mmCIF file with all atom_site columns, C-alpha atoms in Angstrom:
data_model
loop_
_atom_site.group_PDB
_atom_site.id
_atom_site.type_symbol
_atom_site.label_atom_id
_atom_site.label_alt_id
_atom_site.label_comp_id
_atom_site.label_asym_id
_atom_site.label_entity_id
_atom_site.label_seq_id
_atom_site.pdbx_PDB_ins_code
_atom_site.Cartn_x
_atom_site.Cartn_y
_atom_site.Cartn_z
_atom_site.occupancy
_atom_site.B_iso_or_equiv
_atom_site.pdbx_formal_charge
_atom_site.auth_seq_id
_atom_site.auth_comp_id
_atom_site.auth_asym_id
_atom_site.auth_atom_id
_atom_site.pdbx_PDB_model_num
ATOM 1   C CA . MET A 1 1   ? 133.570 80.673  128.022 1.00 54.00 ? 1   MET A CA 1
ATOM 2   C CA . ASP A 1 2   ? 137.011 82.258  127.994 1.00 87.00 ? 2   ASP A CA 1
ATOM 3   C CA . GLU A 1 3   ? 137.652 81.659  124.307 1.00 90.00 ? 3   GLU A CA 1
ATOM 4   C CA . LEU A 1 4   ? 135.415 80.920  121.329 1.00 90.00 ? 4   LEU A CA 1
ATOM 5   C CA . THR A 1 5   ? 135.068 81.080  117.567 1.00 93.00 ? 5   THR A CA 1
ATOM 6   C CA . LEU A 1 6   ? 132.548 83.526  116.088 1.00 94.00 ? 6   LEU A CA 1
ATOM 7   C CA . SER A 1 7   ? 131.177 83.684  112.567 1.00 93.00 ? 7   SER A CA 1
ATOM 8   C CA . VAL A 1 8   ? 131.504 86.893  110.572 1.00 94.00 ? 8   VAL A CA 1
ATOM 9   C CA . VAL A 1 9   ? 128.388 87.570  108.517 1.00 92.00 ? 9   VAL A CA 1
ATOM 10  C CA . GLY A 1 10  ? 127.618 90.096  105.785 1.00 89.00 ? 10  GLY A CA 1
ATOM 11  C CA . ILE A 1 11  ? 130.940 89.587  104.028 1.00 88.00 ? 11  ILE A CA 1
ATOM 12  C CA . ASP A 1 12  ? 129.402 90.034  100.573 1.00 84.00 ? 12  ASP A CA 1
ATOM 13  C CA . PHE A 1 13  ? 127.723 93.370  101.357 1.00 82.00 ? 13  PHE A CA 1
ATOM 14  C CA . PRO A 1 14  ? 129.489 96.653  100.542 1.00 74.00 ? 14  PRO A CA 1
ATOM 15  C CA . SER A 1 15  ? 130.924 98.575  103.463 1.00 70.00 ? 15  SER A CA 1
ATOM 16  C CA . ALA A 1 16  ? 129.118 101.722 104.565 1.00 68.00 ? 16  ALA A CA 1
ATOM 17  C CA . ASP A 1 17  ? 132.310 103.797 104.503 1.00 62.00 ? 17  ASP A CA 1
ATOM 18  C CA . ARG A 1 18  ? 133.151 106.016 101.563 1.00 56.00 ? 18  ARG A CA 1
ATOM 19  C CA . SER A 1 19  ? 135.879 103.681 100.328 1.00 57.00 ? 19  SER A CA 1
ATOM 20  C CA . LYS A 1 20  ? 133.298 101.061 99.267  1.00 62.00 ? 20  LYS A CA 1
ATOM 21  C CA . SER A 1 21  ? 135.868 98.442  100.259 1.00 69.00 ? 21  SER A CA 1
ATOM 22  C CA . ASN A 1 22  ? 135.300 94.803  99.419  1.00 86.00 ? 22  ASN A CA 1
ATOM 23  C CA . ARG A 1 23  ? 134.776 92.843  102.641 1.00 89.00 ? 23  ARG A CA 1
ATOM 24  C CA . ARG A 1 24  ? 135.450 89.426  101.100 1.00 87.00 ? 24  ARG A CA 1
ATOM 25  C CA . MET A 1 25  ? 138.721 90.676  99.619  1.00 89.00 ? 25  MET A CA 1
ATOM 26  C CA . GLU A 1 26  ? 139.787 91.971  103.014 1.00 90.00 ? 26  GLU A CA 1
ATOM 27  C CA . LEU A 1 27  ? 139.059 88.553  104.526 1.00 90.00 ? 27  LEU A CA 1
ATOM 28  C CA . LEU A 1 28  ? 141.148 86.947  101.786 1.00 90.00 ? 28  LEU A CA 1
ATOM 29  C CA . LEU A 1 29  ? 144.047 89.238  102.706 1.00 91.00 ? 29  LEU A CA 1
ATOM 30  C CA . CYS A 1 30  ? 143.952 88.254  106.394 1.00 93.00 ? 30  CYS A CA 1
ATOM 31  C CA . ALA A 1 31  ? 146.252 85.584  107.760 1.00 92.00 ? 31  ALA A CA 1
ATOM 32  C CA . PRO A 1 32  ? 145.175 83.260  110.591 1.00 93.00 ? 32  PRO A CA 1
ATOM 33  C CA . GLY A 1 33  ? 146.167 84.841  113.897 1.00 94.00 ? 33  GLY A CA 1
ATOM 34  C CA . GLU A 1 34  ? 146.151 88.412  112.546 1.00 96.00 ? 34  GLU A CA 1
ATOM 35  C CA . PRO A 1 35  ? 144.565 90.830  115.052 1.00 96.00 ? 35  PRO A CA 1
ATOM 36  C CA . VAL A 1 36  ? 141.054 92.083  114.354 1.00 97.00 ? 36  VAL A CA 1
ATOM 37  C CA . ASP A 1 37  ? 139.087 94.829  116.057 1.00 96.00 ? 37  ASP A CA 1
ATOM 38  C CA . LEU A 1 38  ? 135.545 94.234  117.295 1.00 97.00 ? 38  LEU A CA 1
ATOM 39  C CA . ARG A 1 39  ? 133.495 97.422  117.640 1.00 96.00 ? 39  ARG A CA 1
ATOM 40  C CA . ARG A 1 40  ? 130.067 97.709  119.204 1.00 96.00 ? 40  ARG A CA 1
ATOM 41  C CA . GLU A 1 41  ? 127.564 99.764  117.174 1.00 95.00 ? 41  GLU A CA 1
ATOM 42  C CA . PRO A 1 42  ? 124.749 100.793 119.552 1.00 94.00 ? 42  PRO A CA 1
ATOM 43  C CA . LYS A 1 43  ? 123.480 103.331 116.994 1.00 94.00 ? 43  LYS A CA 1
ATOM 44  C CA . ASN A 1 44  ? 123.233 100.764 114.187 1.00 92.00 ? 44  ASN A CA 1
ATOM 45  C CA . PRO A 1 45  ? 119.758 101.307 112.634 1.00 92.00 ? 45  PRO A CA 1
ATOM 46  C CA . HIS A 1 46  ? 119.233 97.567  112.034 1.00 91.00 ? 46  HIS A CA 1
ATOM 47  C CA . ASP A 1 47  ? 120.481 96.134  115.349 1.00 94.00 ? 47  ASP A CA 1
ATOM 48  C CA . ALA A 1 48  ? 121.424 98.058  118.496 1.00 95.00 ? 48  ALA A CA 1
ATOM 49  C CA . ASN A 1 49  ? 123.501 95.044  119.600 1.00 96.00 ? 49  ASN A CA 1
ATOM 50  C CA . ALA A 1 50  ? 125.581 94.935  116.404 1.00 96.00 ? 50  ALA A CA 1
ATOM 51  C CA . VAL A 1 51  ? 129.303 94.203  116.709 1.00 97.00 ? 51  VAL A CA 1
ATOM 52  C CA . ALA A 1 52  ? 131.333 95.099  113.614 1.00 95.00 ? 52  ALA A CA 1
ATOM 53  C CA . VAL A 1 53  ? 134.565 93.297  112.701 1.00 96.00 ? 53  VAL A CA 1
ATOM 54  C CA . PHE A 1 54  ? 137.504 95.324  111.335 1.00 95.00 ? 54  PHE A CA 1
ATOM 55  C CA . SER A 1 55  ? 140.837 94.068  110.026 1.00 95.00 ? 55  SER A CA 1
ATOM 56  C CA . ALA A 1 56  ? 144.200 95.253  111.326 1.00 94.00 ? 56  ALA A CA 1
ATOM 57  C CA . ARG A 1 57  ? 144.181 97.628  108.317 1.00 92.00 ? 57  ARG A CA 1
ATOM 58  C CA . GLY A 1 58  ? 140.974 99.278  109.573 1.00 92.00 ? 58  GLY A CA 1
ATOM 59  C CA . ILE A 1 59  ? 138.736 97.805  106.839 1.00 91.00 ? 59  ILE A CA 1
ATOM 60  C CA . GLN A 1 60  ? 135.342 96.461  107.871 1.00 91.00 ? 60  GLN A CA 1
ATOM 61  C CA . MET A 1 61  ? 134.979 92.734  107.162 1.00 93.00 ? 61  MET A CA 1
ATOM 62  C CA . GLY A 1 62  ? 131.413 92.231  108.398 1.00 93.00 ? 62  GLY A CA 1
ATOM 63  C CA . TYR A 1 63  ? 129.557 91.694  111.653 1.00 94.00 ? 63  TYR A CA 1
ATOM 64  C CA . ILE A 1 64  ? 129.365 89.107  114.408 1.00 95.00 ? 64  ILE A CA 1
ATOM 65  C CA . SER A 1 65  ? 126.194 87.063  113.866 1.00 93.00 ? 65  SER A CA 1
ATOM 66  C CA . ALA A 1 66  ? 123.048 88.588  115.387 1.00 92.00 ? 66  ALA A CA 1
ATOM 67  C CA . GLU A 1 67  ? 122.591 85.573  117.650 1.00 93.00 ? 67  GLU A CA 1
ATOM 68  C CA . ARG A 1 68  ? 125.976 86.072  119.334 1.00 93.00 ? 68  ARG A CA 1
ATOM 69  C CA . ALA A 1 69  ? 126.251 89.877  119.210 1.00 95.00 ? 69  ALA A CA 1
ATOM 70  C CA . PRO A 1 70  ? 124.273 90.700  122.410 1.00 95.00 ? 70  PRO A CA 1
ATOM 71  C CA . LEU A 1 71  ? 126.357 88.330  124.555 1.00 94.00 ? 71  LEU A CA 1
ATOM 72  C CA . ILE A 1 72  ? 129.672 89.312  122.962 1.00 95.00 ? 72  ILE A CA 1
ATOM 73  C CA . GLY A 1 73  ? 128.882 93.041  123.180 1.00 95.00 ? 73  GLY A CA 1
ATOM 74  C CA . ARG A 1 74  ? 128.063 92.794  126.893 1.00 95.00 ? 74  ARG A CA 1
ATOM 75  C CA . ARG A 1 75  ? 131.217 90.822  127.634 1.00 94.00 ? 75  ARG A CA 1
ATOM 76  C CA . MET A 1 76  ? 133.308 93.275  125.602 1.00 95.00 ? 76  MET A CA 1
ATOM 77  C CA . GLN A 1 77  ? 132.100 96.077  127.892 1.00 94.00 ? 77  GLN A CA 1
ATOM 78  C CA . GLN A 1 78  ? 132.816 94.116  131.055 1.00 94.00 ? 78  GLN A CA 1
ATOM 79  C CA . GLU A 1 79  ? 136.050 92.260  130.326 1.00 93.00 ? 79  GLU A CA 1
ATOM 80  C CA . GLU A 1 80  ? 139.389 92.619  128.620 1.00 95.00 ? 80  GLU A CA 1
ATOM 81  C CA . HIS A 1 81  ? 139.295 90.837  125.246 1.00 95.00 ? 81  HIS A CA 1
ATOM 82  C CA . VAL A 1 82  ? 141.519 90.084  122.280 1.00 96.00 ? 82  VAL A CA 1
ATOM 83  C CA . ALA A 1 83  ? 140.305 88.878  118.870 1.00 96.00 ? 83  ALA A CA 1
ATOM 84  C CA . VAL A 1 84  ? 142.155 87.409  115.890 1.00 96.00 ? 84  VAL A CA 1
ATOM 85  C CA . PHE A 1 85  ? 141.217 86.289  112.400 1.00 95.00 ? 85  PHE A CA 1
ATOM 86  C CA . GLN A 1 86  ? 140.777 82.519  112.268 1.00 94.00 ? 86  GLN A CA 1
ATOM 87  C CA . ALA A 1 87  ? 139.681 81.463  108.782 1.00 91.00 ? 87  ALA A CA 1
ATOM 88  C CA . LEU A 1 88  ? 137.640 82.103  105.658 1.00 89.00 ? 88  LEU A CA 1
ATOM 89  C CA . THR A 1 89  ? 135.715 79.002  104.677 1.00 84.00 ? 89  THR A CA 1
ATOM 90  C CA . GLY A 1 90  ? 133.397 79.217  101.692 1.00 77.00 ? 90  GLY A CA 1
ATOM 91  C CA . SER A 1 91  ? 130.889 81.981  102.360 1.00 78.00 ? 91  SER A CA 1
ATOM 92  C CA . MET A 1 92  ? 131.743 82.477  106.028 1.00 84.00 ? 92  MET A CA 1
ATOM 93  C CA . GLY A 1 93  ? 134.564 84.199  107.848 1.00 91.00 ? 93  GLY A CA 1
ATOM 94  C CA . TYR A 1 94  ? 135.556 83.306  111.408 1.00 94.00 ? 94  TYR A CA 1
ATOM 95  C CA . VAL A 1 95  ? 137.303 85.151  114.210 1.00 95.00 ? 95  VAL A CA 1
ATOM 96  C CA . ARG A 1 96  ? 138.523 83.807  117.538 1.00 95.00 ? 96  ARG A CA 1
ATOM 97  C CA . ILE A 1 97  ? 138.028 85.881  120.704 1.00 95.00 ? 97  ILE A CA 1
ATOM 98  C CA . ARG A 1 98  ? 139.486 85.436  124.162 1.00 95.00 ? 98  ARG A CA 1
ATOM 99  C CA . PHE A 1 99  ? 138.125 87.134  127.267 1.00 93.00 ? 99  PHE A CA 1
ATOM 100 C CA . GLY A 1 100 ? 140.046 87.764  130.461 1.00 91.00 ? 100 GLY A CA 1
ATOM 101 C CA . GLY A 1 101 ? 143.533 88.411  129.079 1.00 87.00 ? 101 GLY A CA 1
ATOM 102 C CA . GLY A 1 102 ? 145.978 86.582  126.900 1.00 89.00 ? 102 GLY A CA 1
ATOM 103 C CA . ALA A 1 103 ? 145.931 85.862  123.203 1.00 90.00 ? 103 ALA A CA 1
ATOM 104 C CA . PRO A 1 104 ? 143.393 83.529  121.592 1.00 92.00 ? 104 PRO A CA 1
ATOM 105 C CA . SER A 1 105 ? 144.715 80.167  120.445 1.00 89.00 ? 105 SER A CA 1
ATOM 106 C CA . LEU A 1 106 ? 144.036 78.877  116.959 1.00 88.00 ? 106 LEU A CA 1
ATOM 107 C CA . PRO A 1 107 ? 143.050 75.202  116.803 1.00 79.00 ? 107 PRO A CA 1
ATOM 108 C CA . ASP A 1 108 ? 145.341 73.136  114.585 1.00 69.00 ? 108 ASP A CA 1
ATOM 109 C CA . VAL A 1 109 ? 142.563 71.138  112.962 1.00 56.00 ? 109 VAL A CA 1
ATOM 110 C CA . VAL A 1 110 ? 143.741 71.068  109.368 1.00 48.00 ? 110 VAL A CA 1
ATOM 111 C CA . ALA A 1 111 ? 146.999 69.202  109.952 1.00 47.00 ? 111 ALA A CA 1
ATOM 112 C CA . GLY A 1 112 ? 145.297 66.595  112.160 1.00 44.00 ? 112 GLY A CA 1
ATOM 113 C CA . GLU A 1 113 ? 142.488 65.991  109.681 1.00 48.00 ? 113 GLU A CA 1
ATOM 114 C CA . ILE A 1 114 ? 144.816 65.698  106.675 1.00 41.00 ? 114 ILE A CA 1
ATOM 115 C CA . GLY A 1 115 ? 147.099 63.265  108.500 1.00 44.00 ? 115 GLY A CA 1
ATOM 116 C CA . ALA A 1 116 ? 144.195 61.085  109.652 1.00 45.00 ? 116 ALA A CA 1
ATOM 117 C CA . ARG A 1 117 ? 142.588 61.030  106.196 1.00 43.00 ? 117 ARG A CA 1
ATOM 118 C CA . SER A 1 118 ? 145.872 60.032  104.579 1.00 42.00 ? 118 SER A CA 1
ATOM 119 C CA . ARG A 1 119 ? 145.972 57.028  106.940 1.00 45.00 ? 119 ARG A CA 1
ATOM 120 C CA . GLY A 1 120 ? 142.366 56.154  106.070 1.00 48.00 ? 120 GLY A CA 1
ATOM 121 C CA . ARG A 1 121 ? 140.733 56.937  109.413 1.00 50.00 ? 121 ARG A CA 1
ATOM 122 C CA . ALA A 1 122 ? 138.819 59.802  110.946 1.00 52.00 ? 122 ALA A CA 1
ATOM 123 C CA . ALA A 1 123 ? 140.624 62.500  112.893 1.00 53.00 ? 123 ALA A CA 1
ATOM 124 C CA . PRO A 1 124 ? 139.958 62.541  116.642 1.00 57.00 ? 124 PRO A CA 1
ATOM 125 C CA . PHE A 1 125 ? 137.326 65.039  117.723 1.00 56.00 ? 125 PHE A CA 1
ATOM 126 C CA . ASP A 1 126 ? 138.679 68.047  119.615 1.00 59.00 ? 126 ASP A CA 1
ATOM 127 C CA . SER A 1 127 ? 135.978 69.953  121.515 1.00 58.00 ? 127 SER A CA 1
ATOM 128 C CA . ASP A 1 128 ? 138.057 73.160  121.397 1.00 61.00 ? 128 ASP A CA 1
ATOM 129 C CA . ALA A 1 129 ? 138.793 72.977  117.666 1.00 64.00 ? 129 ALA A CA 1
ATOM 130 C CA . PHE A 1 130 ? 137.170 74.870  114.815 1.00 63.00 ? 130 PHE A CA 1
ATOM 131 C CA . TYR A 1 131 ? 134.890 72.711  112.652 1.00 61.00 ? 131 TYR A CA 1
ATOM 132 C CA . PRO A 1 132 ? 133.066 74.749  110.008 1.00 60.00 ? 132 PRO A CA 1
ATOM 133 C CA . ASP A 1 133 ? 129.623 73.661  108.898 1.00 57.00 ? 133 ASP A CA 1
ATOM 134 C CA . PRO A 1 134 ? 129.630 71.959  105.501 1.00 57.00 ? 134 PRO A CA 1
ATOM 135 C CA . GLU A 1 135 ? 128.569 74.109  102.581 1.00 56.00 ? 135 GLU A CA 1
ATOM 136 C CA . GLY A 1 136 ? 124.854 74.098  101.863 1.00 51.00 ? 136 GLY A CA 1
ATOM 137 C CA . PRO A 1 137 ? 123.253 72.824  98.664  1.00 52.00 ? 137 PRO A CA 1
ATOM 138 C CA . GLU A 1 138 ? 124.225 74.507  95.429  1.00 55.00 ? 138 GLU A CA 1
ATOM 139 C CA . TRP A 1 139 ? 120.920 76.368  95.249  1.00 50.00 ? 139 TRP A CA 1
ATOM 140 C CA . GLY A 1 140 ? 121.865 78.332  98.393  1.00 47.00 ? 140 GLY A CA 1
ATOM 141 C CA . ALA A 1 141 ? 119.546 77.266  101.213 1.00 45.00 ? 141 ALA A CA 1
#
């Protein structure tokens, strides 16, 4: 696991800082490939493994999901890492992280999918690409 996509959760909650910045708005301002800062929060009262995600402008955008945070936090302590903004899709933001040096690559899924759909066939599956989960039902499950 040298490189992977991580979901950013809590994007609709207000930030704890005094600015009361809007996390979703900050995600909307980010461009794919823009650097992001991942910060461990061992004193977080809700989760000692929490990893916060901050934009290049220093605004908090949310947290790495609780399922991934312990693994990512440990690897962040042990290895060099670089993270970039990947996408905002519906109610979820995504960042791409690379461990062990170098910059993360962004999968070029959109162009391949659009081209394949315009020709009436499915795009080839790329195991390294970013495929967001479809949106849930309208009632929010």
